Every structure is written in C-alpha cells, then in structure tokens.
Amino acid sequence: DFLVMVFAFVITLLLGIQRGVLLSVVASVVMILRRITRPKIVFMGEVPGTEVYRNIHRVANAGEIPGLIIIRMDASFYFANISYFKDQLYKAIQHREEPVKMVIIDGSSINEVDSSAESVLRDMVDELKAEGISLNFTNLKGYITDMMKKSGFYEKLGNEHFFFSKKDAVRHFFGNDPETPMGSK
C-alpha cells in the first residue's frame, strides 16, 4: 500500500493530476487483483512437545511432520485463486523428502467456496487419491460444511476426512482416531 501511495504521489507530480490519478487507480487495481489471485498460503508444522501447529516460516521451532502437509490459504476458495492454491500444494508435495500420505487443509480462513473452486477440489480429491494421498479438512465454519453437504462434496470425500481441529486430524494421521470427527456426534 505504501508503494502505491508513493507511486501515486510521484506520478502525479511528474505527469499532472489527471494522468497521475488515472495511473494511480490502475496501480491500485493491479495490486488488488494480485492479492485476490495470489493470497497468502501458510504451511504449518508442529511446535515440539505440543499439539500446536504454526507457520513453519515464522515460528523457528515449528517443524514439518514427515508424510503430512498442513496448509492454510488466507482467503476464500474461488475461481480466481484455486489454481494458485492447487499449484502451491502440489509443489510442496513434490519437494518433500518423504512421500506425502495426508494433506490437511485448515479451513479457518475460508468464508466462501464457489462452484469453480469446488470443481477443482473434487479433481484434487481424485488426483491425490490416485497418488495415495488423503485430502482432509479441519476448522471449517458451519455454513461452509453445510454448503459442502448440499453440493455433495462432503459425501464424495467422506465424513472421515473432516475434523474439528488440526489436532484431531493429526491424531488421525498417526492412527489415534479422534472421538469427534465432523458429524459423528
């Protein structure tokens, strides 16, 4: 935001008010589109000695769990960003030393899933399953879960792939099935 402000100020001084304002608006729109299509994606790891999962790039001692990826996109899932999310996840899978067996999508930042994004998620379920990778969701808001049930996505993936917390999903990964997968109570 600061760079756009500086750009607007300098360009207005150099080219005049009309051109400066026009180019400033264009620069702002470009920045907004970039944020929409390439939102922040966080890969999470376990803080040793706890069942707490944090950003592996911000918390020095948060470590990746072999065979498991925990990912969060800080945006809703829709047509403009779902391909970026998929690409980032698949790159992470390819760069892991040990084969990935499970992906946990932390849905705490998901406020909407449009039909295009859901279609890509359906494809991802099949693609990952073919590679022996289980796709799972955690921390979804109730209305997102309801929407997934109405569309049939929840049924396609199966109740056993939805968890209330990252802790429950990780316990499931290690074979310690939680007592509270989504919908079991």
mmCIF file of C-alpha atoms in Angstrom:
data_model
loop_
_atom_site.group_PDB
_atom_site.id
_atom_site.type_symbol
_atom_site.label_atom_id
_atom_site.label_comp_id
_atom_site.label_asym_id
_atom_site.label_seq_id
_atom_site.Cartn_x
_atom_site.Cartn_y
_atom_site.Cartn_z
ATOM 1 C CA ASP A 1 0.000 0.000 0.000
ATOM 2 C CA PHE A 2 2.812 2.372 0.849
ATOM 3 C CA LEU A 3 4.493 1.763 -2.526
ATOM 4 C CA VAL A 4 1.244 2.503 -4.363
ATOM 5 C CA MET A 5 0.916 5.725 -2.377
ATOM 6 C CA VAL A 6 4.488 6.767 -3.219
ATOM 7 C CA PHE A 7 3.911 5.813 -6.871
ATOM 8 C CA ALA A 8 0.709 7.898 -6.936
ATOM 9 C CA PHE A 9 2.444 10.900 -5.407
ATOM 10 C CA VAL A 10 5.471 10.791 -7.731
ATOM 11 C CA ILE A 11 3.487 10.073 -10.902
ATOM 12 C CA THR A 12 1.065 12.913 -10.093
ATOM 13 C CA LEU A 13 3.965 15.332 -9.642
ATOM 14 C CA LEU A 14 5.575 14.224 -12.906
ATOM 15 C CA LEU A 15 2.522 13.848 -15.177
ATOM 16 C CA GLY A 16 -0.120 16.089 -13.646
ATOM 17 C CA ILE A 17 -3.266 15.431 -11.661
ATOM 18 C CA GLN A 18 -5.437 13.734 -14.320
ATOM 19 C CA ARG A 19 -2.811 11.288 -15.557
ATOM 20 C CA GLY A 20 -1.485 10.765 -12.041
ATOM 21 C CA VAL A 21 -4.905 9.868 -10.657
ATOM 22 C CA LEU A 22 -5.640 7.565 -13.617
ATOM 23 C CA LEU A 23 -2.328 5.706 -13.301
ATOM 24 C CA SER A 24 -2.750 5.528 -9.520
ATOM 25 C CA VAL A 25 -6.153 3.879 -9.929
ATOM 26 C CA VAL A 26 -4.673 1.399 -12.417
ATOM 27 C CA ALA A 27 -1.827 0.599 -10.000
ATOM 28 C CA SER A 28 -4.321 0.056 -7.162
ATOM 29 C CA VAL A 29 -6.451 -2.277 -9.282
ATOM 30 C CA VAL A 30 -3.363 -4.282 -10.268
ATOM 31 C CA MET A 31 -2.385 -4.638 -6.593
ATOM 32 C CA ILE A 32 -5.907 -5.744 -5.637
ATOM 33 C CA LEU A 33 -6.009 -8.323 -8.436
ATOM 34 C CA ARG A 34 -2.660 -9.707 -7.350
ATOM 35 C CA ARG A 35 -3.870 -10.096 -3.760
ATOM 36 C CA ILE A 36 -7.051 -11.799 -4.932
ATOM 37 C CA THR A 37 -5.365 -14.258 -7.291
ATOM 38 C CA ARG A 38 -2.294 -14.971 -5.139
ATOM 39 C CA PRO A 39 -3.373 -14.866 -1.486
ATOM 40 C CA LYS A 40 -1.083 -15.779 1.376
ATOM 41 C CA ILE A 41 -0.574 -19.519 1.747
ATOM 42 C CA VAL A 42 0.769 -20.875 5.020
ATOM 43 C CA PHE A 43 2.391 -24.261 5.571
ATOM 44 C CA MET A 44 2.135 -25.321 9.183
ATOM 45 C CA GLY A 45 4.242 -27.556 11.377
ATOM 46 C CA GLU A 46 4.123 -28.861 14.909
ATOM 47 C CA VAL A 47 5.709 -26.938 17.751
ATOM 48 C CA PRO A 48 7.775 -29.628 19.544
ATOM 49 C CA GLY A 49 6.289 -31.053 22.714
ATOM 50 C CA THR A 50 2.827 -29.654 21.958
ATOM 51 C CA GLU A 51 -0.133 -30.301 19.732
ATOM 52 C CA VAL A 52 0.085 -26.740 18.417
ATOM 53 C CA TYR A 53 0.618 -26.107 14.701
ATOM 54 C CA ARG A 54 2.110 -22.865 13.406
ATOM 55 C CA ASN A 55 3.585 -21.319 10.266
ATOM 56 C CA ILE A 56 6.886 -23.106 9.583
ATOM 57 C CA HIS A 57 8.345 -19.942 8.056
ATOM 58 C CA ARG A 58 7.522 -17.701 11.038
ATOM 59 C CA VAL A 59 7.943 -19.956 14.059
ATOM 60 C CA ALA A 60 11.524 -21.201 14.178
ATOM 61 C CA ASN A 61 10.879 -24.452 16.004
ATOM 62 C CA ALA A 62 7.683 -25.444 14.151
ATOM 63 C CA GLY A 63 8.705 -28.483 12.168
ATOM 64 C CA GLU A 64 7.149 -30.334 9.274
ATOM 65 C CA ILE A 65 5.698 -33.728 10.090
ATOM 66 C CA PRO A 66 7.058 -36.406 7.718
ATOM 67 C CA GLY A 67 4.337 -37.630 5.366
ATOM 68 C CA LEU A 68 1.917 -34.841 6.302
ATOM 69 C CA ILE A 69 1.236 -31.365 4.916
ATOM 70 C CA ILE A 70 -0.891 -28.872 6.830
ATOM 71 C CA ILE A 71 -1.832 -25.911 4.630
ATOM 72 C CA ARG A 72 -3.972 -22.799 5.065
ATOM 73 C CA MET A 73 -4.889 -20.224 2.443
ATOM 74 C CA ASP A 74 -5.831 -16.897 3.977
ATOM 75 C CA ALA A 75 -8.732 -16.324 1.611
ATOM 76 C CA SER A 76 -11.944 -17.889 0.415
ATOM 77 C CA PHE A 77 -11.710 -20.540 -2.304
ATOM 78 C CA TYR A 78 -12.974 -19.289 -5.637
ATOM 79 C CA PHE A 79 -12.207 -19.335 -9.351
ATOM 80 C CA ALA A 80 -9.562 -16.613 -9.213
ATOM 81 C CA ASN A 81 -7.291 -18.279 -6.652
ATOM 82 C CA ILE A 82 -7.982 -22.025 -6.511
ATOM 83 C CA SER A 83 -5.446 -22.844 -9.252
ATOM 84 C CA TYR A 84 -2.763 -20.949 -7.340
ATOM 85 C CA PHE A 85 -3.642 -22.886 -4.183
ATOM 86 C CA LYS A 86 -3.503 -26.193 -6.051
ATOM 87 C CA ASP A 87 -0.155 -25.327 -7.664
ATOM 88 C CA GLN A 88 1.402 -24.353 -4.326
ATOM 89 C CA LEU A 89 0.150 -27.521 -2.646
ATOM 90 C CA TYR A 90 1.365 -29.794 -5.457
ATOM 91 C CA LYS A 91 4.790 -28.092 -5.433
ATOM 92 C CA ALA A 92 5.032 -28.707 -1.686
ATOM 93 C CA ILE A 93 4.128 -32.368 -2.196
ATOM 94 C CA GLN A 94 6.812 -32.757 -4.878
ATOM 95 C CA HIS A 95 9.521 -31.090 -2.787
ATOM 96 C CA ARG A 96 9.013 -33.193 0.335
ATOM 97 C CA GLU A 97 11.791 -35.705 1.033
ATOM 98 C CA GLU A 98 9.398 -38.358 2.365
ATOM 99 C CA PRO A 99 6.281 -39.315 0.410
ATOM 100 C CA VAL A 100 3.209 -37.362 1.490
ATOM 101 C CA LYS A 101 0.357 -39.555 2.735
ATOM 102 C CA MET A 102 -2.041 -36.914 4.026
ATOM 103 C CA VAL A 103 -2.906 -33.265 3.360
ATOM 104 C CA ILE A 104 -4.834 -31.253 5.925
ATOM 105 C CA ILE A 105 -6.466 -28.058 4.680
ATOM 106 C CA ASP A 106 -7.015 -25.692 7.605
ATOM 107 C CA GLY A 107 -10.303 -24.054 6.657
ATOM 108 C CA SER A 108 -10.305 -21.384 9.358
ATOM 109 C CA SER A 109 -9.859 -18.621 6.754
ATOM 110 C CA ILE A 110 -12.407 -19.967 4.268
ATOM 111 C CA ASN A 111 -15.534 -17.817 4.151
ATOM 112 C CA GLU A 112 -16.787 -18.966 0.746
ATOM 113 C CA VAL A 113 -16.238 -21.756 -1.767
ATOM 114 C CA ASP A 114 -17.637 -21.072 -5.235
ATOM 115 C CA SER A 115 -18.631 -23.780 -7.722
ATOM 116 C CA SER A 116 -15.433 -23.413 -9.772
ATOM 117 C CA ALA A 117 -13.277 -23.903 -6.694
ATOM 118 C CA GLU A 118 -15.351 -26.865 -5.591
ATOM 119 C CA SER A 119 -14.897 -28.451 -9.007
ATOM 120 C CA VAL A 120 -11.115 -28.102 -8.673
ATOM 121 C CA LEU A 121 -11.282 -29.524 -5.130
ATOM 122 C CA ARG A 122 -13.222 -32.531 -6.468
ATOM 123 C CA ASP A 123 -10.499 -33.091 -9.074
ATOM 124 C CA MET A 124 -7.840 -32.752 -6.379
ATOM 125 C CA VAL A 125 -9.538 -35.438 -4.269
ATOM 126 C CA ASP A 126 -9.307 -37.877 -7.199
ATOM 127 C CA GLU A 127 -5.777 -36.867 -8.226
ATOM 128 C CA LEU A 128 -4.401 -37.093 -4.707
ATOM 129 C CA LYS A 129 -6.204 -40.365 -4.004
ATOM 130 C CA ALA A 130 -4.588 -41.840 -7.144
ATOM 131 C CA GLU A 131 -1.209 -40.913 -5.607
ATOM 132 C CA GLY A 132 -2.115 -42.478 -2.259
ATOM 133 C CA ILE A 133 -2.640 -39.112 -0.568
ATOM 134 C CA SER A 134 -5.631 -38.442 1.663
ATOM 135 C CA LEU A 135 -7.188 -34.938 1.457
ATOM 136 C CA ASN A 136 -8.746 -33.673 4.690
ATOM 137 C CA PHE A 137 -10.355 -30.511 6.041
ATOM 138 C CA THR A 138 -10.309 -29.010 9.505
ATOM 139 C CA ASN A 139 -11.620 -25.872 11.217
ATOM 140 C CA LEU A 140 -14.371 -25.281 8.646
ATOM 141 C CA LYS A 141 -17.125 -22.847 9.527
ATOM 142 C CA GLY A 142 -20.541 -24.476 9.910
ATOM 143 C CA TYR A 143 -22.062 -22.818 6.873
ATOM 144 C CA ILE A 144 -19.133 -23.957 4.691
ATOM 145 C CA THR A 145 -19.671 -27.536 5.859
ATOM 146 C CA ASP A 146 -23.411 -27.145 5.170
ATOM 147 C CA MET A 147 -22.667 -25.869 1.667
ATOM 148 C CA MET A 148 -20.330 -28.817 1.038
ATOM 149 C CA LYS A 149 -23.063 -31.204 2.189
ATOM 150 C CA LYS A 150 -25.668 -29.613 -0.103
ATOM 151 C CA SER A 151 -23.365 -29.811 -3.113
ATOM 152 C CA GLY A 152 -22.407 -33.450 -2.468
ATOM 153 C CA PHE A 153 -18.720 -32.671 -1.931
ATOM 154 C CA TYR A 154 -18.862 -33.707 1.734
ATOM 155 C CA GLU A 155 -20.324 -37.090 0.770
ATOM 156 C CA LYS A 156 -17.786 -37.554 -2.040
ATOM 157 C CA LEU A 157 -14.873 -37.023 0.325
ATOM 158 C CA GLY A 158 -16.478 -38.800 3.285
ATOM 159 C CA ASN A 159 -17.149 -37.842 6.891
ATOM 160 C CA GLU A 160 -13.829 -39.353 7.980
ATOM 161 C CA HIS A 161 -11.971 -36.572 6.118
ATOM 162 C CA PHE A 162 -13.490 -33.680 8.091
ATOM 163 C CA PHE A 163 -12.188 -32.770 11.553
ATOM 164 C CA PHE A 164 -12.992 -30.128 14.128
ATOM 165 C CA SER A 165 -9.343 -29.297 14.779
ATOM 166 C CA LYS A 166 -5.854 -29.742 13.351
ATOM 167 C CA LYS A 167 -5.017 -31.710 16.486
ATOM 168 C CA ASP A 168 -7.770 -34.254 15.710
ATOM 169 C CA ALA A 169 -6.671 -34.569 12.084
ATOM 170 C CA VAL A 170 -3.021 -35.100 13.058
ATOM 171 C CA ARG A 171 -4.043 -37.707 15.627
ATOM 172 C CA HIS A 172 -5.951 -39.463 12.850
ATOM 173 C CA PHE A 173 -2.807 -39.355 10.674
ATOM 174 C CA PHE A 174 -0.855 -41.131 13.402
ATOM 175 C CA GLY A 175 -3.596 -43.742 13.804
ATOM 176 C CA ASN A 176 -5.040 -42.320 17.004
ATOM 177 C CA ASP A 177 -8.553 -41.701 15.717
ATOM 178 C CA PRO A 178 -10.213 -38.770 17.433
ATOM 179 C CA GLU A 179 -13.544 -39.239 19.122
ATOM 180 C CA THR A 180 -15.024 -36.227 17.345
ATOM 181 C CA PRO A 181 -14.650 -36.329 13.563
ATOM 182 C CA MET A 182 -17.149 -33.985 11.963
ATOM 183 C CA GLY A 183 -20.681 -35.273 12.154
ATOM 184 C CA SER A 184 -20.054 -38.266 14.426
ATOM 185 C CA LYS A 185 -21.662 -36.677 17.475
#
